[in-house]
PDB file of C-alpha atoms and ligand atoms in Angstrom:
ATOM      1  CA  MET A 218      26.327   1.844  -8.562  1.00  0.00           C
ATOM      2  CA  HIS A 219      27.561   2.459 -12.097  1.00  0.00           C
ATOM      3  CA  ALA A 220      30.321   0.006 -13.108  1.00  0.00           C
ATOM      4  CA  LEU A 221      33.110   1.716 -15.045  1.00  0.00           C
ATOM      5  CA  THR A 222      36.208  -0.501 -14.995  1.00  0.00           C
ATOM      6  CA  LEU A 223      37.033  -4.135 -14.292  1.00  0.00           C
ATOM      7  CA  HIS A 224      40.291  -5.961 -13.617  1.00  0.00           C
ATOM      8  CA  ARG A 225      40.704  -9.689 -13.084  1.00  0.00           C
ATOM      9  CA  LEU A 226      43.441 -11.096 -10.859  1.00  0.00           C
ATOM     10  CA  ASP A 227      45.158 -14.374 -11.599  1.00  0.00           C
ATOM     11  CA  LEU A 228      45.611 -15.563  -8.026  1.00  0.00           C
ATOM     12  CA  GLY A 229      47.206 -18.857  -8.954  1.00  0.00           C
ATOM     13  CA  SER A 230      50.344 -17.286 -10.396  1.00  0.00           C
ATOM     14  CA  ALA A 231      53.426 -16.397  -8.377  1.00  0.00           C
ATOM     15  CA  GLY A 232      54.689 -14.009 -11.070  1.00  0.00           C
ATOM     16  CA  GLU A 233      55.081 -10.244 -11.046  1.00  0.00           C
ATOM     17  CA  PRO A 234      51.858  -8.407 -10.121  1.00  0.00           C
ATOM     18  CA  ALA A 235      51.752  -6.802 -13.561  1.00  0.00           C
ATOM     19  CA  ASP A 236      51.513 -10.257 -15.145  1.00  0.00           C
ATOM     20  CA  CYS A 237      48.619 -11.280 -12.917  1.00  0.00           C
ATOM     21  CA  VAL A 238      46.200  -8.403 -13.499  1.00  0.00           C
ATOM     22  CA  THR A 239      44.143  -8.189 -16.690  1.00  0.00           C
ATOM     23  CA  SER A 240      41.954  -5.282 -17.671  1.00  0.00           C
ATOM     24  CA  LEU A 241      38.464  -6.244 -18.943  1.00  0.00           C
ATOM     25  CA  GLU A 242      35.372  -4.339 -20.005  1.00  0.00           C
ATOM     26  CA  PRO A 243      32.997  -3.885 -17.041  1.00  0.00           C
ATOM     27  CA  GLN A 244      30.293  -5.759 -18.984  1.00  0.00           C
ATOM     28  CA  ASP A 245      32.552  -8.772 -19.631  1.00  0.00           C
ATOM     29  CA  ALA A 246      31.744 -12.152 -18.124  1.00  0.00           C
ATOM     30  CA  LEU A 247      33.979 -12.807 -15.140  1.00  0.00           C
ATOM     31  CA  LEU A 248      32.506 -15.635 -13.046  1.00  0.00           C
ATOM     32  CA  THR A 249      31.251 -19.134 -13.695  1.00  0.00           C
ATOM     33  CA  ALA A 250      27.748 -19.977 -12.441  1.00  0.00           C
ATOM     34  CA  THR A 251      29.399 -22.241  -9.869  1.00  0.00           C
ATOM     35  CA  ASP A 252      31.678 -19.616  -8.341  1.00  0.00           C
ATOM     36  CA  LEU A 253      31.283 -19.722  -4.558  1.00  0.00           C
ATOM     37  CA  SER A 254      30.854 -15.953  -4.394  1.00  0.00           C
ATOM     38  CA  ALA A 255      27.630 -16.363  -6.375  1.00  0.00           C
ATOM     39  CA  THR A 256      26.409 -19.661  -4.958  1.00  0.00           C
ATOM     40  CA  ARG A 257      27.275 -19.154  -1.269  1.00  0.00           C
ATOM     41  CA  GLY A 258      28.464 -15.587  -0.758  1.00  0.00           C
ATOM     42  CA  ASP A 259      31.722 -17.232   0.283  1.00  0.00           C
ATOM     43  CA  GLY A 260      34.425 -14.623  -0.037  1.00  0.00           C
ATOM     44  CA  ILE A 261      35.585 -11.231   1.157  1.00  0.00           C
ATOM     45  CA  PHE A 262      35.726  -7.717  -0.200  1.00  0.00           C
ATOM     46  CA  GLU A 263      36.769  -4.142   0.440  1.00  0.00           C
ATOM     47  CA  THR A 264      35.541  -0.875  -1.037  1.00  0.00           C
ATOM     48  CA  VAL A 265      38.056   1.933  -1.250  1.00  0.00           C
ATOM     49  CA  VAL A 266      37.156   5.449  -2.318  1.00  0.00           C
ATOM     50  CA  VAL A 267      39.278   6.895  -5.134  1.00  0.00           C
ATOM     51  CA  VAL A 268      39.908  10.625  -5.494  1.00  0.00           C
ATOM     52  CA  HIS A 269      41.632  11.777  -8.708  1.00  0.00           C
ATOM     53  CA  GLY A 270      43.035   8.274  -9.208  1.00  0.00           C
ATOM     54  CA  ILE A 271      44.336   7.935  -5.633  1.00  0.00           C
ATOM     55  CA  PRO A 272      42.792   5.223  -3.434  1.00  0.00           C
ATOM     56  CA  GLN A 273      42.216   6.564   0.091  1.00  0.00           C
ATOM     57  CA  ALA A 274      43.421   4.621   3.154  1.00  0.00           C
ATOM     58  CA  LEU A 275      44.577   1.832   0.833  1.00  0.00           C
ATOM     59  CA  GLU A 276      46.959   0.174   3.293  1.00  0.00           C
ATOM     60  CA  ALA A 277      44.251   0.096   5.988  1.00  0.00           C
ATOM     61  CA  HIS A 278      41.857  -1.545   3.510  1.00  0.00           C
ATOM     62  CA  LEU A 279      44.501  -4.090   2.469  1.00  0.00           C
ATOM     63  CA  GLU A 280      45.165  -4.861   6.123  1.00  0.00           C
ATOM     64  CA  ARG A 281      41.465  -5.414   6.819  1.00  0.00           C
ATOM     65  CA  PHE A 282      41.229  -7.577   3.675  1.00  0.00           C
ATOM     66  CA  GLU A 283      44.008  -9.775   5.066  1.00  0.00           C
ATOM     67  CA  ARG A 284      42.235  -9.925   8.432  1.00  0.00           C
ATOM     68  CA  SER A 285      38.989 -11.024   6.747  1.00  0.00           C
ATOM     69  CA  ALA A 286      40.851 -13.645   4.690  1.00  0.00           C
ATOM     70  CA  ALA A 287      42.346 -15.119   7.869  1.00  0.00           C
ATOM     71  CA  MET A 288      38.922 -15.194   9.565  1.00  0.00           C
ATOM     72  CA  LEU A 289      37.470 -17.147   6.601  1.00  0.00           C
ATOM     73  CA  ASP A 290      40.493 -19.488   6.276  1.00  0.00           C
ATOM     74  CA  LEU A 291      41.114 -18.137   2.779  1.00  0.00           C
ATOM     75  CA  PRO A 292      44.651 -18.057   1.376  1.00  0.00           C
ATOM     76  CA  ALA A 293      46.528 -14.982   2.628  1.00  0.00           C
ATOM     77  CA  PRO A 294      46.207 -12.280  -0.046  1.00  0.00           C
ATOM     78  CA  ARG A 295      49.508 -11.244  -1.641  1.00  0.00           C
ATOM     79  CA  ARG A 296      49.570  -7.587  -0.660  1.00  0.00           C
ATOM     80  CA  ASP A 297      51.780  -6.465  -3.570  1.00  0.00           C
ATOM     81  CA  LEU A 298      49.409  -8.060  -6.055  1.00  0.00           C
ATOM     82  CA  TRP A 299      46.206  -6.635  -4.556  1.00  0.00           C
ATOM     83  CA  ARG A 300      47.805  -3.211  -4.154  1.00  0.00           C
ATOM     84  CA  PHE A 301      48.870  -3.296  -7.799  1.00  0.00           C
ATOM     85  CA  ALA A 302      45.357  -4.303  -8.913  1.00  0.00           C
ATOM     86  CA  VAL A 303      43.652  -1.562  -6.888  1.00  0.00           C
ATOM     87  CA  LEU A 304      46.108   1.075  -8.138  1.00  0.00           C
ATOM     88  CA  ALA A 305      45.533  -0.065 -11.736  1.00  0.00           C
ATOM     89  CA  ALA A 306      41.762   0.040 -11.215  1.00  0.00           C
ATOM     90  CA  ALA A 307      41.996   3.471  -9.565  1.00  0.00           C
ATOM     91  CA  GLU A 308      44.044   4.871 -12.404  1.00  0.00           C
ATOM     92  CA  ALA A 309      41.626   3.515 -15.011  1.00  0.00           C
ATOM     93  CA  LEU A 310      38.715   4.901 -13.007  1.00  0.00           C
ATOM     94  CA  SER A 311      40.189   8.397 -12.956  1.00  0.00           C
ATOM     95  CA  ALA A 312      39.624   8.613 -16.724  1.00  0.00           C
ATOM     96  CA  HIS A 313      35.877   8.359 -16.022  1.00  0.00           C
ATOM     97  CA  THR A 314      35.319  10.265 -12.795  1.00  0.00           C
ATOM     98  CA  PRO A 315      37.293  12.431 -10.335  1.00  0.00           C
ATOM     99  CA  ARG A 316      35.638  10.609  -7.409  1.00  0.00           C
ATOM    100  CA  GLY A 317      34.745   6.947  -7.564  1.00  0.00           C
ATOM    101  CA  ALA A 318      35.380   3.733  -5.707  1.00  0.00           C
ATOM    102  CA  VAL A 319      37.047   0.386  -6.269  1.00  0.00           C
ATOM    103  CA  LYS A 320      35.508  -2.754  -4.848  1.00  0.00           C
ATOM    104  CA  PHE A 321      38.023  -5.564  -4.678  1.00  0.00           C
ATOM    105  CA  VAL A 322      36.853  -9.079  -4.088  1.00  0.00           C
ATOM    106  CA  MET A 323      38.310 -12.479  -3.352  1.00  0.00           C
ATOM    107  CA  SER A 324      35.958 -15.430  -3.719  1.00  0.00           C
ATOM    108  CA  ARG A 325      36.852 -18.906  -2.510  1.00  0.00           C
ATOM    109  CA  GLY A 326      36.636 -19.857  -6.178  1.00  0.00           C
ATOM    110  CA  ASP A 327      34.685 -22.167  -8.419  1.00  0.00           C
ATOM    111  CA  GLU A 328      33.108 -25.001  -6.424  1.00  0.00           C
ATOM    112  CA  ALA A 329      33.245 -27.239  -9.492  1.00  0.00           C
ATOM    113  CA  ALA A 330      36.977 -26.753 -10.028  1.00  0.00           C
ATOM    114  CA  THR A 331      40.173 -26.774  -8.006  1.00  0.00           C
ATOM    115  CA  GLY A 332      41.607 -23.558  -9.390  1.00  0.00           C
ATOM    116  CA  GLY A 333      41.805 -21.676  -6.081  1.00  0.00           C
ATOM    117  CA  PRO A 334      40.364 -18.250  -5.309  1.00  0.00           C
ATOM    118  CA  THR A 335      38.873 -15.873  -7.853  1.00  0.00           C
ATOM    119  CA  GLY A 336      39.764 -12.194  -7.610  1.00  0.00           C
ATOM    120  CA  TRP A 337      38.674  -8.980  -9.236  1.00  0.00           C
ATOM    121  CA  ALA A 338      38.623  -5.208  -8.793  1.00  0.00           C
ATOM    122  CA  LEU A 339      35.598  -3.262  -9.989  1.00  0.00           C
ATOM    123  CA  GLY A 340      35.782   0.504 -10.458  1.00  0.00           C
ATOM    124  CA  PHE A 341      32.454   2.273 -10.084  1.00  0.00           C
ATOM    125  CA  ALA A 342      30.747   5.582  -9.490  1.00  0.00           C
ATOM    126  CA  PRO A 343      28.867   5.469  -6.161  1.00  0.00           C
ATOM    127  CA  ASP A 344      25.297   6.754  -6.190  1.00  0.00           C
ATOM    128  CA  SER A 345      25.624  10.513  -6.105  1.00  0.00           C
ATOM    129  CA  ARG A 346      24.654  12.595  -3.100  1.00  0.00           C
ATOM    130  CA  PRO A 347      21.857  15.042  -3.814  1.00  0.00           C
ATOM    131  CA  GLY A 348      23.475  18.484  -4.042  1.00  0.00           C
ATOM    132  CA  GLY A 349      26.844  16.935  -3.239  1.00  0.00           C
ATOM    133  CA  ALA A 350      26.331  17.512   0.500  1.00  0.00           C
ATOM    134  CA  THR A 351      26.832  14.800   3.113  1.00  0.00           C
ATOM    135  CA  PRO A 352      23.286  13.612   3.821  1.00  0.00           C
ATOM    136  CA  GLU A 353      21.847  13.908   7.301  1.00  0.00           C
ATOM    137  CA  ILE A 354      20.332  10.549   8.063  1.00  0.00           C
ATOM    138  CA  ALA A 355      17.403   9.171   9.998  1.00  0.00           C
ATOM    139  CA  VAL A 356      18.518   6.049  11.839  1.00  0.00           C
ATOM    140  CA  VAL A 357      16.796   3.245  13.711  1.00  0.00           C
ATOM    141  CA  LEU A 358      18.299   0.892  16.267  1.00  0.00           C
ATOM    142  CA  LEU A 359      17.953  -2.777  15.312  1.00  0.00           C
ATOM    143  CA  ASP A 360      18.909  -5.789  17.387  1.00  0.00           C
ATOM    144  CA  ARG A 361      21.530  -7.881  15.590  1.00  0.00           C
ATOM    145  CA  GLY A 362      20.525 -10.879  17.692  1.00  0.00           C
ATOM    146  CA  TYR A 363      23.967 -11.685  19.088  1.00  0.00           C
ATOM    147  CA  ARG A 364      25.654 -10.960  22.397  1.00  0.00           C
ATOM    148  CA  HIS A 365      28.513  -8.455  22.489  1.00  0.00           C
ATOM    149  CA  ASP A 366      31.039 -11.325  22.832  1.00  0.00           C
ATOM    150  CA  VAL A 367      29.823 -13.347  19.835  1.00  0.00           C
ATOM    151  CA  ALA A 368      33.174 -12.958  18.060  1.00  0.00           C
ATOM    152  CA  GLN A 369      34.849 -14.851  20.910  1.00  0.00           C
ATOM    153  CA  THR A 370      32.115 -17.407  21.661  1.00  0.00           C
ATOM    154  CA  SER A 371      31.157 -18.228  18.042  1.00  0.00           C
ATOM    155  CA  PRO A 372      33.885 -17.156  15.612  1.00  0.00           C
ATOM    156  CA  TRP A 373      32.276 -19.248  12.849  1.00  0.00           C
ATOM    157  CA  LEU A 374      29.556 -16.581  12.630  1.00  0.00           C
ATOM    158  CA  LEU A 375      32.280 -14.372  11.126  1.00  0.00           C
ATOM    159  CA  GLN A 376      31.121 -11.232  12.896  1.00  0.00           C
ATOM    160  CA  GLY A 377      33.663  -8.538  12.094  1.00  0.00           C
ATOM    161  CA  ALA A 378      34.807 -10.070   8.794  1.00  0.00           C
ATOM    162  CA  LYS A 379      33.932  -8.214   5.600  1.00  0.00           C
ATOM    163  CA  THR A 380      32.336 -11.140   3.815  1.00  0.00           C
ATOM    164  CA  LEU A 381      30.320 -11.181   0.607  1.00  0.00           C
ATOM    165  CA  SER A 382      27.223 -12.255   2.585  1.00  0.00           C
ATOM    166  CA  TYR A 383      25.525  -8.858   2.920  1.00  0.00           C
ATOM    167  CA  ALA A 384      21.923 -10.073   2.451  1.00  0.00           C
ATOM    168  CA  ILE A 385      21.251  -9.532   6.179  1.00  0.00           C
ATOM    169  CA  ASN A 386      22.704  -6.019   6.070  1.00  0.00           C
ATOM    170  CA  LEU A 387      20.515  -5.166   3.089  1.00  0.00           C
ATOM    171  CA  ALA A 388      17.454  -6.639   4.824  1.00  0.00           C
ATOM    172  CA  ALA A 389      18.189  -4.401   7.823  1.00  0.00           C
ATOM    173  CA  LEU A 390      18.297  -1.368   5.537  1.00  0.00           C
ATOM    174  CA  ARG A 391      14.910  -2.356   4.070  1.00  0.00           C
ATOM    175  CA  GLU A 392      13.556  -2.647   7.622  1.00  0.00           C
ATOM    176  CA  ALA A 393      14.850   0.879   8.298  1.00  0.00           C
ATOM    177  CA  GLU A 394      13.005   2.071   5.207  1.00  0.00           C
ATOM    178  CA  ARG A 395       9.799   0.411   6.400  1.00  0.00           C
ATOM    179  CA  ARG A 396      10.225   2.387   9.636  1.00  0.00           C
ATOM    180  CA  GLY A 397      10.670   5.649   7.716  1.00  0.00           C
ATOM    181  CA  ALA A 398      14.449   5.832   8.199  1.00  0.00           C
ATOM    182  CA  GLN A 399      17.465   5.506   5.900  1.00  0.00           C
ATOM    183  CA  ASP A 400      19.961   3.673   8.047  1.00  0.00           C
ATOM    184  CA  VAL A 401      20.521   1.383  10.984  1.00  0.00           C
ATOM    185  CA  ILE A 402      22.650   1.107  14.094  1.00  0.00           C
ATOM    186  CA  PHE A 403      22.865  -2.523  15.147  1.00  0.00           C
ATOM    187  CA  THR A 404      22.860  -3.336  18.854  1.00  0.00           C
ATOM    188  CA  SER A 405      23.800  -6.523  20.677  1.00  0.00           C
ATOM    189  CA  ILE A 406      21.066  -8.438  22.529  1.00  0.00           C
ATOM    190  CA  ASP A 407      22.754  -7.419  25.762  1.00  0.00           C
ATOM    191  CA  GLY A 408      22.478  -3.724  24.975  1.00  0.00           C
ATOM    192  CA  PHE A 409      25.718  -2.538  23.361  1.00  0.00           C
ATOM    193  CA  VAL A 410      26.117  -0.362  20.291  1.00  0.00           C
ATOM    194  CA  LEU A 411      27.692  -2.254  17.377  1.00  0.00           C
ATOM    195  CA  GLU A 412      27.868  -0.685  13.886  1.00  0.00           C
ATOM    196  CA  GLY A 413      25.741   0.166  10.855  1.00  0.00           C
ATOM    197  CA  PRO A 414      25.108  -2.353   8.040  1.00  0.00           C
ATOM    198  CA  ASN A 415      27.803  -0.518   6.077  1.00  0.00           C
ATOM    199  CA  SER A 416      29.224   2.021   8.481  1.00  0.00           C
ATOM    200  CA  THR A 417      30.985   2.632  11.793  1.00  0.00           C
ATOM    201  CA  VAL A 418      29.277   4.574  14.566  1.00  0.00           C
ATOM    202  CA  ILE A 419      30.906   7.582  16.212  1.00  0.00           C
ATOM    203  CA  ALA A 420      29.035   9.211  19.092  1.00  0.00           C
ATOM    204  CA  ARG A 421      29.991  12.272  21.106  1.00  0.00           C
ATOM    205  CA  ILE A 422      29.236  11.560  24.757  1.00  0.00           C
ATOM    206  CA  ASP A 423      30.355  13.955  27.495  1.00  0.00           C
ATOM    207  CA  ASP A 424      32.667  15.703  24.998  1.00  0.00           C
ATOM    208  CA  VAL A 425      34.466  12.488  24.079  1.00  0.00           C
ATOM    209  CA  TYR A 426      34.162  10.959  20.594  1.00  0.00           C
ATOM    210  CA  VAL A 427      33.620   7.236  21.084  1.00  0.00           C
ATOM    211  CA  THR A 428      33.340   4.194  18.843  1.00  0.00           C
ATOM    212  CA  SER A 429      32.843   0.477  19.504  1.00  0.00           C
ATOM    213  CA  PRO A 430      35.854  -1.870  19.570  1.00  0.00           C
ATOM    214  CA  ALA A 431      36.453  -4.629  16.996  1.00  0.00           C
ATOM    215  CA  GLU A 432      36.237  -7.265  19.762  1.00  0.00           C
ATOM    216  CA  LEU A 433      32.462  -6.731  19.691  1.00  0.00           C
ATOM    217  CA  GLY A 434      32.402  -8.379  16.263  1.00  0.00           C
ATOM    218  CA  VAL A 435      32.323  -5.154  14.264  1.00  0.00           C
ATOM    219  CA  LEU A 436      34.523  -4.113  11.373  1.00  0.00           C
ATOM    220  CA  PRO A 437      37.395  -1.833  12.323  1.00  0.00           C
ATOM    221  CA  GLY A 438      36.409   1.192  10.200  1.00  0.00           C
ATOM    222  CA  THR A 439      39.054   2.840   8.039  1.00  0.00           C
ATOM    223  CA  THR A 440      37.035   6.068   7.782  1.00  0.00           C
ATOM    224  CA  GLN A 441      36.405   6.196  11.535  1.00  0.00           C
ATOM    225  CA  ALA A 442      40.146   5.659  12.130  1.00  0.00           C
ATOM    226  CA  ASP A 443      41.017   8.632   9.902  1.00  0.00           C
ATOM    227  CA  VAL A 444      38.300  10.769  11.508  1.00  0.00           C
ATOM    228  CA  PHE A 445      39.632   9.906  14.978  1.00  0.00           C
ATOM    229  CA  ALA A 446      43.198  10.785  13.892  1.00  0.00           C
ATOM    230  CA  ALA A 447      41.978  14.181  12.642  1.00  0.00           C
ATOM    231  CA  LEU A 448      39.901  14.857  15.769  1.00  0.00           C
ATOM    232  CA  ALA A 449      42.842  13.947  18.006  1.00  0.00           C
ATOM    233  CA  ASP A 450      45.103  16.272  15.970  1.00  0.00           C
ATOM    234  CA  GLN A 451      42.579  19.027  16.566  1.00  0.00           C
ATOM    235  CA  GLY A 452      42.773  18.410  20.328  1.00  0.00           C
ATOM    236  CA  ALA A 453      39.536  16.444  20.792  1.00  0.00           C
ATOM    237  CA  ALA A 454      39.284  13.418  23.084  1.00  0.00           C
ATOM    238  CA  VAL A 455      38.648  10.109  21.284  1.00  0.00           C
ATOM    239  CA  GLU A 456      38.080   6.676  22.755  1.00  0.00           C
ATOM    240  CA  THR A 457      37.374   3.162  21.484  1.00  0.00           C
ATOM    241  CA  ARG A 458      35.267   1.388  24.088  1.00  0.00           C
ATOM    242  CA  ARG A 459      31.963  -0.332  24.646  1.00  0.00           C
ATOM    243  CA  ILE A 460      28.983   2.024  24.449  1.00  0.00           C
ATOM    244  CA  ASP A 461      25.719   0.920  25.956  1.00  0.00           C
ATOM    245  CA  VAL A 462      22.509   1.855  24.216  1.00  0.00           C
ATOM    246  CA  ASP A 463      21.391   4.148  27.050  1.00  0.00           C
ATOM    247  CA  GLU A 464      24.613   6.112  26.650  1.00  0.00           C
ATOM    248  CA  LEU A 465      23.980   6.418  22.916  1.00  0.00           C
ATOM    249  CA  ARG A 466      20.533   7.784  23.661  1.00  0.00           C
ATOM    250  CA  ARG A 467      22.135  10.659  25.552  1.00  0.00           C
ATOM    251  CA  ALA A 468      24.914  11.331  23.011  1.00  0.00           C
ATOM    252  CA  ASP A 469      24.812  14.921  21.869  1.00  0.00           C
ATOM    253  CA  ALA A 470      25.795  14.011  18.309  1.00  0.00           C
ATOM    254  CA  ILE A 471      26.134  10.792  16.306  1.00  0.00           C
ATOM    255  CA  TRP A 472      27.746  10.030  12.942  1.00  0.00           C
ATOM    256  CA  LEU A 473      27.867   7.018  10.632  1.00  0.00           C
ATOM    257  CA  CYS A 474      31.209   6.746   8.834  1.00  0.00           C
ATOM    258  CA  SER A 475      32.068   4.819   5.690  1.00  0.00           C
ATOM    259  CA  SER A 476      34.476   5.061   2.790  1.00  0.00           C
ATOM    260  CA  THR A 477      31.971   6.063   0.132  1.00  0.00           C
ATOM    261  CA  ARG A 478      29.850   8.349   2.330  1.00  0.00           C
ATOM    262  CA  GLY A 479      32.403   9.942   4.644  1.00  0.00           C
ATOM    263  CA  ALA A 480      31.026  11.108   8.010  1.00  0.00           C
ATOM    264  CA  ALA A 481      27.235  11.326   7.779  1.00  0.00           C
ATOM    265  CA  PRO A 482      25.492  13.040  10.709  1.00  0.00           C
ATOM    266  CA  VAL A 483      22.455  11.401  12.305  1.00  0.00           C
ATOM    267  CA  ARG A 484      19.430  13.696  12.329  1.00  0.00           C
ATOM    268  CA  SER A 485      17.081  11.330  14.155  1.00  0.00           C
ATOM    269  CA  LEU A 486      17.320   8.159  16.215  1.00  0.00           C
ATOM    270  CA  ASP A 487      14.212   5.972  16.416  1.00  0.00           C
ATOM    271  CA  ASP A 488      12.142   8.969  15.262  1.00  0.00           C
ATOM    272  CA  ILE A 489      13.565  11.292  17.932  1.00  0.00           C
ATOM    273  CA  PRO A 490      15.165  14.374  16.311  1.00  0.00           C
ATOM    274  CA  TRP A 491      18.917  14.562  16.954  1.00  0.00           C
ATOM    275  CA  GLU A 492      21.204  17.558  17.033  1.00  0.00           C
ATOM    276  CA  VAL A 493      23.414  17.770  13.917  1.00  0.00           C
ATOM    277  CA  ASP A 494      26.765  19.431  14.581  1.00  0.00           C
ATOM    278  CA  ILE A 495      27.476  20.931  11.180  1.00  0.00           C
ATOM    279  CA  PRO A 496      30.872  22.541  11.992  1.00  0.00           C
ATOM    280  CA  VAL A 497      32.269  19.273  13.375  1.00  0.00           C
ATOM    281  CA  THR A 498      30.766  17.275  10.491  1.00  0.00           C
ATOM    282  CA  ASP A 499      32.443  19.649   8.050  1.00  0.00           C
ATOM    283  CA  ARG A 500      35.744  19.329   9.883  1.00  0.00           C
ATOM    284  CA  MET A 501      35.515  15.539   9.755  1.00  0.00           C
ATOM    285  CA  ASN A 502      34.782  15.508   6.023  1.00  0.00           C
ATOM    286  CA  ASP A 503      37.381  18.190   5.270  1.00  0.00           C
ATOM    287  CA  ALA A 504      39.979  15.984   6.966  1.00  0.00           C
ATOM    288  CA  LEU A 505      38.821  12.949   4.947  1.00  0.00           C
ATOM    289  CA  ASN A 506      38.874  14.951   1.717  1.00  0.00           C
ATOM    290  CA  ALA A 507      42.370  16.264   2.483  1.00  0.00           C
ATOM    291  CA  ARG A 508      43.853  12.751   2.631  1.00  0.00           C
ATOM    292  CA  LYS A 509      46.593  12.133   0.109  1.00  0.00           C
ATOM    293  CA  GLY A 510      46.054   8.391  -0.006  1.00  0.00           C
TER     294      GLY A 510
HETATM  295  N1  LIG B 604      31.009  -1.663   9.145  1.00  0.00           N
HETATM  296  C1  LIG B 604      30.499  -2.378   8.116  1.00  0.00           C
HETATM  297  C2  LIG B 604      29.642  -3.576   8.397  1.00  0.00           C
HETATM  298  C3  LIG B 604      30.794  -2.007   6.786  1.00  0.00           C
HETATM  299  O1  LIG B 604      30.307  -2.727   5.764  1.00  0.00           O
HETATM  300  C4  LIG B 604      31.587  -0.857   6.560  1.00  0.00           C
HETATM  301  C5  LIG B 604      31.938  -0.418   5.193  1.00  0.00           C
HETATM  302  O2  LIG B 604      31.328  -0.737   4.232  1.00  0.00           O
HETATM  303  C6  LIG B 604      32.066  -0.130   7.640  1.00  0.00           C
HETATM  304  C7  LIG B 604      31.770  -0.565   8.932  1.00  0.00           C
HETATM  305  C8  LIG B 604      32.880   1.122   7.441  1.00  0.00           C
HETATM  306  O3  LIG B 604      34.163   0.816   6.988  1.00  0.00           O
HETATM  307  P1  LIG B 604      35.040   1.832   6.146  1.00  0.00           P
HETATM  308  O4  LIG B 604      35.012   3.142   6.843  1.00  0.00           O
HETATM  309  O5  LIG B 604      36.386   1.231   6.170  1.00  0.00           O
HETATM  310  O6  LIG B 604      34.443   1.925   4.784  1.00  0.00           O
END
């Protein structure tokens, strides 16, 4: 990640959005050492891809941000303010790169003060893809250690919220690397497919494109939603339902979808080579690249 722009939000003010968003240098100090984002990972975020200054699927990201805030009992984000901040960050970013991303963050705030949440929007250039092509990825299945109904039985575990606590997701990616792979598909202890540490799974099983539902404690993916809309437009069958691991093992193609990476085809699963459907992968990414916001 190469930080290019930074905007701070004044979340305490009820004024016009333009009065609440300040542009800083990306190297500027932003947080106190006692901010709960740094000391506890207590906050939420979204990462939206920006093409020529236009944030993609912005409303879907703002909606998910609000959902995460509610799950963490954070104050409801003012949508006009966050939209304004992301648009300002996206515009500033477009002076640096035609394709970047904006990460917008709300922390619960400084634990030593009573000032309320801290907010910022960071514009950055994601790590570039070698040759610009969507990488084909080797994936391993890892047990997340929870049942498929953890979101209902133990909502305090915050499964399905996009929190700042990604240490576990990063540890899973290191485990994948130790196993000679680049990415992970998490499974529930009772054998259902969940999601990647930073992606949504789409599998094609019996000619139907399927993905796991949010009630399994996974993030509703904005990229997957746009891919499904495009596939449905093209006449394909799409379905959001539980997928058991045995079904995944007989899928004829699998993709991991995320805002910064698009639809990345899986080329192996637990060391078993997997068929990569290049025409469909191209169609998925063409549809994502054709979005106008
Ligand atoms: N699931 C998790 C855990 C994620 O962190 C992400 C994105 O980073 C996704 C799914 C994919 O979401 P989106 O397509 O909206 O980027």
